[in-house]
Coordinates of C-alpha atoms and ligand atoms in Angstrom, one line a residue:
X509 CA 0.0 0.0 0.0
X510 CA 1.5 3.5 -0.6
X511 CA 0.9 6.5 1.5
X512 CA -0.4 9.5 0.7
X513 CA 3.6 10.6 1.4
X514 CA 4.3 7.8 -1.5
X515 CA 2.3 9.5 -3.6
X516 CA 3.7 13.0 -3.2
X517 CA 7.0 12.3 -3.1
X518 CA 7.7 10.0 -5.9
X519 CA 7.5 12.6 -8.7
X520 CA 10.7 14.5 -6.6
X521 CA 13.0 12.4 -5.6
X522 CA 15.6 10.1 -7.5
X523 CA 17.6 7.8 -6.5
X524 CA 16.9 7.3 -2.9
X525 CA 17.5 4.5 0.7
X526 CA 16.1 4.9 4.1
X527 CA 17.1 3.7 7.5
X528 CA 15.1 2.7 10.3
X529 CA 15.7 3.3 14.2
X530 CA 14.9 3.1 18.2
X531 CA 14.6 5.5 20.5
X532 CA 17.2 4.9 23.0
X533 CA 17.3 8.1 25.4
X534 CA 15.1 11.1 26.3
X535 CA 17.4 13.7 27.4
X536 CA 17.2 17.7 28.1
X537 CA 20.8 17.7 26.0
X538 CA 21.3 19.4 23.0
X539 CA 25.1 18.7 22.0
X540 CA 25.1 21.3 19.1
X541 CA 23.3 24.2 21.0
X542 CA 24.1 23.8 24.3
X543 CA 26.9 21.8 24.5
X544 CA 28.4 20.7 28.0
X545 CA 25.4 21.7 29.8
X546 CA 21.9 20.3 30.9
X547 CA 19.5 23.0 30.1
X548 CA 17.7 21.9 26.7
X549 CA 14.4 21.3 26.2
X550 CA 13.6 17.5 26.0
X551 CA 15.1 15.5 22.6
X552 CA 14.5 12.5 21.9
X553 CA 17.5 10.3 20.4
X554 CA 18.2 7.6 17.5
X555 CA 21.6 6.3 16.6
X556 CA 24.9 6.4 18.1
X557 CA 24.6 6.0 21.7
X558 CA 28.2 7.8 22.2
X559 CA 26.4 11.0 22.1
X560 CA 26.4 12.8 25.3
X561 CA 26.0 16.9 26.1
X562 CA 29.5 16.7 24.7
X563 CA 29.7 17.4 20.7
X564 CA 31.1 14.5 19.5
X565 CA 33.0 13.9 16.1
X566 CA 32.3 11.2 13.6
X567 CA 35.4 9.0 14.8
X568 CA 34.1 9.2 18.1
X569 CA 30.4 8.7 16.9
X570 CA 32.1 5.5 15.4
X571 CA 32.6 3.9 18.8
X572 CA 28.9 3.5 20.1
X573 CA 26.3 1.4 19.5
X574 CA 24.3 2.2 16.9
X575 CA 20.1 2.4 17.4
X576 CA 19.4 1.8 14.0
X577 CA 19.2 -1.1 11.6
X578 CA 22.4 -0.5 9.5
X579 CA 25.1 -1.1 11.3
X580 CA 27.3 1.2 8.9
X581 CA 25.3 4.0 10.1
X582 CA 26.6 5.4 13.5
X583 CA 25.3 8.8 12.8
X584 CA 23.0 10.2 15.8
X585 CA 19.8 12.3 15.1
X586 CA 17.2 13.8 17.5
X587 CA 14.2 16.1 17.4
X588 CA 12.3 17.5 20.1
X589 CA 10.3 15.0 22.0
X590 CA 6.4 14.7 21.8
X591 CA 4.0 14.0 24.7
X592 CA 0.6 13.7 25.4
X593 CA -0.3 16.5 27.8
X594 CA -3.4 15.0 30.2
X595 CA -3.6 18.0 33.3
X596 CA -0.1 18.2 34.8
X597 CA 1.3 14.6 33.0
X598 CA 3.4 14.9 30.1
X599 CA 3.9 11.3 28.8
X600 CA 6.2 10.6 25.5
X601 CA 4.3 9.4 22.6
X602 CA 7.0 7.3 20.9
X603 CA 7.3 6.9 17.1
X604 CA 6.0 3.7 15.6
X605 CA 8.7 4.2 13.1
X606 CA 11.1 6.7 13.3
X607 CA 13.3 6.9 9.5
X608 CA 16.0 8.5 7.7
X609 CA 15.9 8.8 4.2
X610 CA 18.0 9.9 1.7
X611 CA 17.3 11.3 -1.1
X612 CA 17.9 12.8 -4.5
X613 CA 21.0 11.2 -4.7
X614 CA 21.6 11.2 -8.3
X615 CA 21.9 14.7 -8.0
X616 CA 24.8 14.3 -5.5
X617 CA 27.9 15.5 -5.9
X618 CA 29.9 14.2 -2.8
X619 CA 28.9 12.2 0.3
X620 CA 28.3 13.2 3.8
X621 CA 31.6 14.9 5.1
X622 CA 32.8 14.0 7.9
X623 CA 32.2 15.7 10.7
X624 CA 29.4 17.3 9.4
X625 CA 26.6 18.6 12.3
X626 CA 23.5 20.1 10.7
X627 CA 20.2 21.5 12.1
X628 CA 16.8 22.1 10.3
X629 CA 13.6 23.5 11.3
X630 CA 13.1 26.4 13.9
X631 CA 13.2 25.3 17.5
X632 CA 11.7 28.6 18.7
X633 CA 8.8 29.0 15.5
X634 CA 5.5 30.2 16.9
X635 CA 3.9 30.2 13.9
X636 CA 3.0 29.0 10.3
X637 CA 5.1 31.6 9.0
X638 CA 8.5 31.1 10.9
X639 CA 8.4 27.4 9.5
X640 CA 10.0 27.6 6.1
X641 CA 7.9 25.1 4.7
X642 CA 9.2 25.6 1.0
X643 CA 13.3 24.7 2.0
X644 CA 12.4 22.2 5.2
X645 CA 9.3 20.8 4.2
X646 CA 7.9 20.5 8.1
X647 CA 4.5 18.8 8.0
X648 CA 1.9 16.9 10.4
X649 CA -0.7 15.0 9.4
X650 CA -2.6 11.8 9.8
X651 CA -1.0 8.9 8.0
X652 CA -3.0 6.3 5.9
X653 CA -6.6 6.8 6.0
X654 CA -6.7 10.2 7.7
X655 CA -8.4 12.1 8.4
X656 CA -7.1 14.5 6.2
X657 CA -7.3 18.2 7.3
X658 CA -3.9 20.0 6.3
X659 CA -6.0 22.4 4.2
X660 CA -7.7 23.8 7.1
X661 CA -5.7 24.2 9.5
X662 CA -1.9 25.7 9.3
X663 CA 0.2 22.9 7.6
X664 CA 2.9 22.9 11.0
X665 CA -0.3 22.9 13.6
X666 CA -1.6 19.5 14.4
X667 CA -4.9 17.4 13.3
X668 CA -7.4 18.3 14.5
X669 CA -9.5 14.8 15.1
X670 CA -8.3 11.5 15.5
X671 CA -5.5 10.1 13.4
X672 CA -6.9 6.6 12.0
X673 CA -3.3 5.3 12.0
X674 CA -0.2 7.6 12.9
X675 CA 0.7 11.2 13.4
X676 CA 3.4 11.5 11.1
X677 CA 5.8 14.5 10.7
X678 CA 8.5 15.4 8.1
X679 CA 11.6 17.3 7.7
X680 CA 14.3 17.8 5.8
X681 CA 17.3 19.1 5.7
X682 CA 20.1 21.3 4.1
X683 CA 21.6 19.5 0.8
X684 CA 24.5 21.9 0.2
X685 CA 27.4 22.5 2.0
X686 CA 30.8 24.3 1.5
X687 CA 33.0 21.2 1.8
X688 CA 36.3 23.5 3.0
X689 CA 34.2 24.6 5.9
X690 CA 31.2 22.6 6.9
X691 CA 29.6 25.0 9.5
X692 CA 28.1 26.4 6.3
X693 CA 25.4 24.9 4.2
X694 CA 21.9 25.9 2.8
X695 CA 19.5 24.3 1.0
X696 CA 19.6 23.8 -2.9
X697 CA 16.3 24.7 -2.8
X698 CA 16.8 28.1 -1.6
X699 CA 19.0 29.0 -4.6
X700 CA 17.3 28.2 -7.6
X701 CA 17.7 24.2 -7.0
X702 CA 21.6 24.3 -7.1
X703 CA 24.1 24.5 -4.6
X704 CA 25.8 28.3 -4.5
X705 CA 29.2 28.5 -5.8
X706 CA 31.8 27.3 -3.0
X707 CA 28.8 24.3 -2.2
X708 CA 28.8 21.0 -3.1
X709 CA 25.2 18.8 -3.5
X710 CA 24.8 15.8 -0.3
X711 CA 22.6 13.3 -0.4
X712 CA 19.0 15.0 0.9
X713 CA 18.5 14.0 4.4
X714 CA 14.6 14.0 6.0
X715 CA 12.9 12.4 8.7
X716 CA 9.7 10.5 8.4
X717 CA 8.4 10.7 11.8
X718 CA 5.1 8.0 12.2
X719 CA 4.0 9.0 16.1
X720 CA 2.0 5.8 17.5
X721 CA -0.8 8.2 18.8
X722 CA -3.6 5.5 19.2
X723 CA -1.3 3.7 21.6
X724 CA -0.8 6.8 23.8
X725 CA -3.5 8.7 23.5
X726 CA -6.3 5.5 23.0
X727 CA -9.9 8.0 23.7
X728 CA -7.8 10.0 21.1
X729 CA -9.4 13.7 20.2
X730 CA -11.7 15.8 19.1
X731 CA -10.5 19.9 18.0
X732 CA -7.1 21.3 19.3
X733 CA -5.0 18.0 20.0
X734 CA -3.6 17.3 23.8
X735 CA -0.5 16.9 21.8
X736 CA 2.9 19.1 22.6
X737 CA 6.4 19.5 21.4
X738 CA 8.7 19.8 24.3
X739 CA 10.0 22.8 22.1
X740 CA 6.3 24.6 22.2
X741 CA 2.4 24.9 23.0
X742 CA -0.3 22.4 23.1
X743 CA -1.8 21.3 19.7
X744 CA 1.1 22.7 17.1
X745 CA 4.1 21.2 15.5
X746 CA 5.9 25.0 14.5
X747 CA 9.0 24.1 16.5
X748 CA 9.3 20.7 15.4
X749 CA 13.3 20.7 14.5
X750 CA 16.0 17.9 13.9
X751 CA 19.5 17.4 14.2
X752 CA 21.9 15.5 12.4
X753 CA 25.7 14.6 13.3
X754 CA 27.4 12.7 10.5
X755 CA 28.2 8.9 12.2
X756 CA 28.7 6.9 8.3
X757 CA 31.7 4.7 7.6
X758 CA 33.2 6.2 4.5
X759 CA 32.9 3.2 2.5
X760 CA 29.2 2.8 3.4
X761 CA 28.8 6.8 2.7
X762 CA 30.8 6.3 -1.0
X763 CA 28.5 3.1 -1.5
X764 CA 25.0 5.5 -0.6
X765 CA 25.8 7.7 -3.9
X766 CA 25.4 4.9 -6.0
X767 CA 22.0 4.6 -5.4
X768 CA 19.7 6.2 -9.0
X769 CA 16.6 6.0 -10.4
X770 CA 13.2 5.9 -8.6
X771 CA 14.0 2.6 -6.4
X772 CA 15.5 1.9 -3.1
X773 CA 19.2 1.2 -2.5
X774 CA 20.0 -1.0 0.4
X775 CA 23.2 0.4 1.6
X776 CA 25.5 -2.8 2.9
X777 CA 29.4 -2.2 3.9
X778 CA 32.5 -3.5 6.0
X779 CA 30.2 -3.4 9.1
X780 CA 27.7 -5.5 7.5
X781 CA 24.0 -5.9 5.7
X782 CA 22.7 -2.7 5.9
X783 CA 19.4 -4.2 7.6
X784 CA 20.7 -6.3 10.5
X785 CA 20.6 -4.9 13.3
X786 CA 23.4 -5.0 15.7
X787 CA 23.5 -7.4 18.4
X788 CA 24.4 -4.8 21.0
X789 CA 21.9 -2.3 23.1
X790 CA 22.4 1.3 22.6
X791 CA 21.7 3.3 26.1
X792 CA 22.6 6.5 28.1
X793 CA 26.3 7.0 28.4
X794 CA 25.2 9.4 30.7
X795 CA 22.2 8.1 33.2
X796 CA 23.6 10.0 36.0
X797 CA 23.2 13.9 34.8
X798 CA 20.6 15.5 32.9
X799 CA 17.0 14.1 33.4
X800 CA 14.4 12.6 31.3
X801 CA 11.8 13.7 33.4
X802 CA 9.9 16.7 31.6
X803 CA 8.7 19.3 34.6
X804 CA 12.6 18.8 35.6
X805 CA 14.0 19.8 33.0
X806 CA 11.9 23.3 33.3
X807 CA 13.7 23.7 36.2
X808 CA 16.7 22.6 34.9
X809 CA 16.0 25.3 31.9
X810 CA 15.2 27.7 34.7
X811 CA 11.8 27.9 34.2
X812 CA 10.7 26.3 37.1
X813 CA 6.7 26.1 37.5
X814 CA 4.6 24.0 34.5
X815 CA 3.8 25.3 31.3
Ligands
LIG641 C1 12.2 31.4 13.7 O1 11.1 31.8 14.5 C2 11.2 33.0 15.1 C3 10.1 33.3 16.1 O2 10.4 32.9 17.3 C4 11.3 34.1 14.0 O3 11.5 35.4 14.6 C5 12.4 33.8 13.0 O4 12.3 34.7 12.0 C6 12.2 32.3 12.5 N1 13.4 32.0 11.7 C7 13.2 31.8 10.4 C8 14.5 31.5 9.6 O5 12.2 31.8 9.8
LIG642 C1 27.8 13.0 35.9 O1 27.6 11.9 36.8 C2 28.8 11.3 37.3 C3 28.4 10.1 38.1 O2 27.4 10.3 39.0 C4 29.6 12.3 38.0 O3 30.8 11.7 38.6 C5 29.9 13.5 37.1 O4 30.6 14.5 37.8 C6 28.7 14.1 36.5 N1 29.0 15.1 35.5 C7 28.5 16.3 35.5 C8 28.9 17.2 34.4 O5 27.7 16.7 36.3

């Protein structure tokens, strides 16, 4: 069966593979923005476990356990996490599936450097219009059969009945990057669908987020959704953001730019069949600092109080 997201996609992208993974730690760390410290808002995390309030670099990446089903893939991703807000309680819906593809990759020019740390979306958007929608592609909506309501409501808000299946949110992010200094790239899309001079085309990264709703929230809802970003307010996605810290073995992220056309590439290397998961159990590196516990880390942000 093809989803709706199938359907919309298939006319863009060429030449394309997609990797699958676990949560495997709620945190109030953000390595990239607030590095050393323990005042984020709440992420959740997929990938290489190594990843602690520390930046780390791929080579270091390269030493955890990886989260995900290809084992040639010790990159680490998060996004703020989601919860189902009932009076005080904040509970984490997790994702059903939580996926990486990459795509356009005929149009690539080099692979992932290494190294490279990237961000997309707007962690403090409070509206439709902060989102960037054209360059980042941020949407909610209700996966399978709906219902269907992006057209009236703002596409980054939330549905506003029932999903049938899954919540699911997209994002992608930045496809060029200035390979002699990798603190600055951009999205193709943002200049005419080419990189700017100096840039070099990467494989498209986006997350495909499918948030098992009817397990957390089984009554489900009716109008604005007792949904929330740890990021922002009850019933919209605006803030929803990712993160992205390059964890590929070179010979795995040579072998991804051989994958054209419309079909899927299954991306195998030295570390093995790109869908076997490893035999080992990513976890917190970390359990003793930080908290996973959401009205902490308010105080720990130095909010204090609910919100
Ligand atoms: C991000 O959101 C803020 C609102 O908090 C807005 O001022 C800013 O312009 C947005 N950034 C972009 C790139 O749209
Ligand atoms: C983290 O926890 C360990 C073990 O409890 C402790 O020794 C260490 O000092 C803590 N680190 C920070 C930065 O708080």
């Amino acid at each position: 069966m093809r989803s709706f997201e199938g359907l919309f996609l298939a006319g863009l992208v060429s030449g394309l593979t997609v990797v699958e993974h676990k949560p495997f730690m709620r945190k109030n760390i953000d390595p990239i923005v607030f590095p050393g410290r323990y005042v984020s808002h709440m992420h959740s995390f997929y990938g290489s476990d190594v990843l602690t309030k520390d930046l780390p670099t791929t080579a270091q990446l390269q030493k955890g356990c990886p989260s995900g089903e290809n084992p040639n893939d010790l990159s680490v991703y998060w996004a703020p996490t989601l919860y189902y807000v009932n009076g005080n309680t904040h509970t984490e819906i997790y994702p059903a599936t939580f996926k990486t593809y990459y795509e356009n990759i005929d149009r690539a020019e080099i692979p992932f450097p290494r190294d490279l740390v990237m961000v997309a979306g707007n962690a403090s958007a409070k509206s439709q219009a902060d989102v960037q929608e054209n360059l980042n592609m941020i949407t909610w909506w209700c996966d399978g059969n709906g219902p269907e309501d992006r057209n009236k409501r703002d596409r980054a808000a939330l549905p506003l009945s029932t999903c049938s299946a899954h919540l699911q949110a997209i994002l992608r992010f930045p496809d060029c990057v200035n390979p002699n200094k990798i603190s600055e790239y951009t999205y193709a899309a943002a200049h005419g669908n080419k990189c700017p001079a100096g840039m070099k085309r990467m494989p498209s990264l986006r997350f495909s987020v499918r948030y098992n709703t009817r397990g957390a929230i089984p009554q489900g809802w009716k109008g604005v959704p007792p949904i929330k970003l740890a990021c922002g307010e009850i019933g919209v996605g605006y803030c929803f953001h990712g993160d992205f810290i390059n964890g590929w073995y070179d010979d795995a992220a040579k072998t991804m730019l051989q994958a054209k056309g419309q079909s899927f590439m299954r991306i195998d290397g030295a570390h093995g069949n790109g869908k076997t998961y490893s035999k080992c159990k990513a976890k917190d590196q970390d359990p003793n600092n930080g908290t996973s516990d959401y009205h902490k880390s308010l105080e720990m942000m130095g909010k204090g109080g609910h919100s």
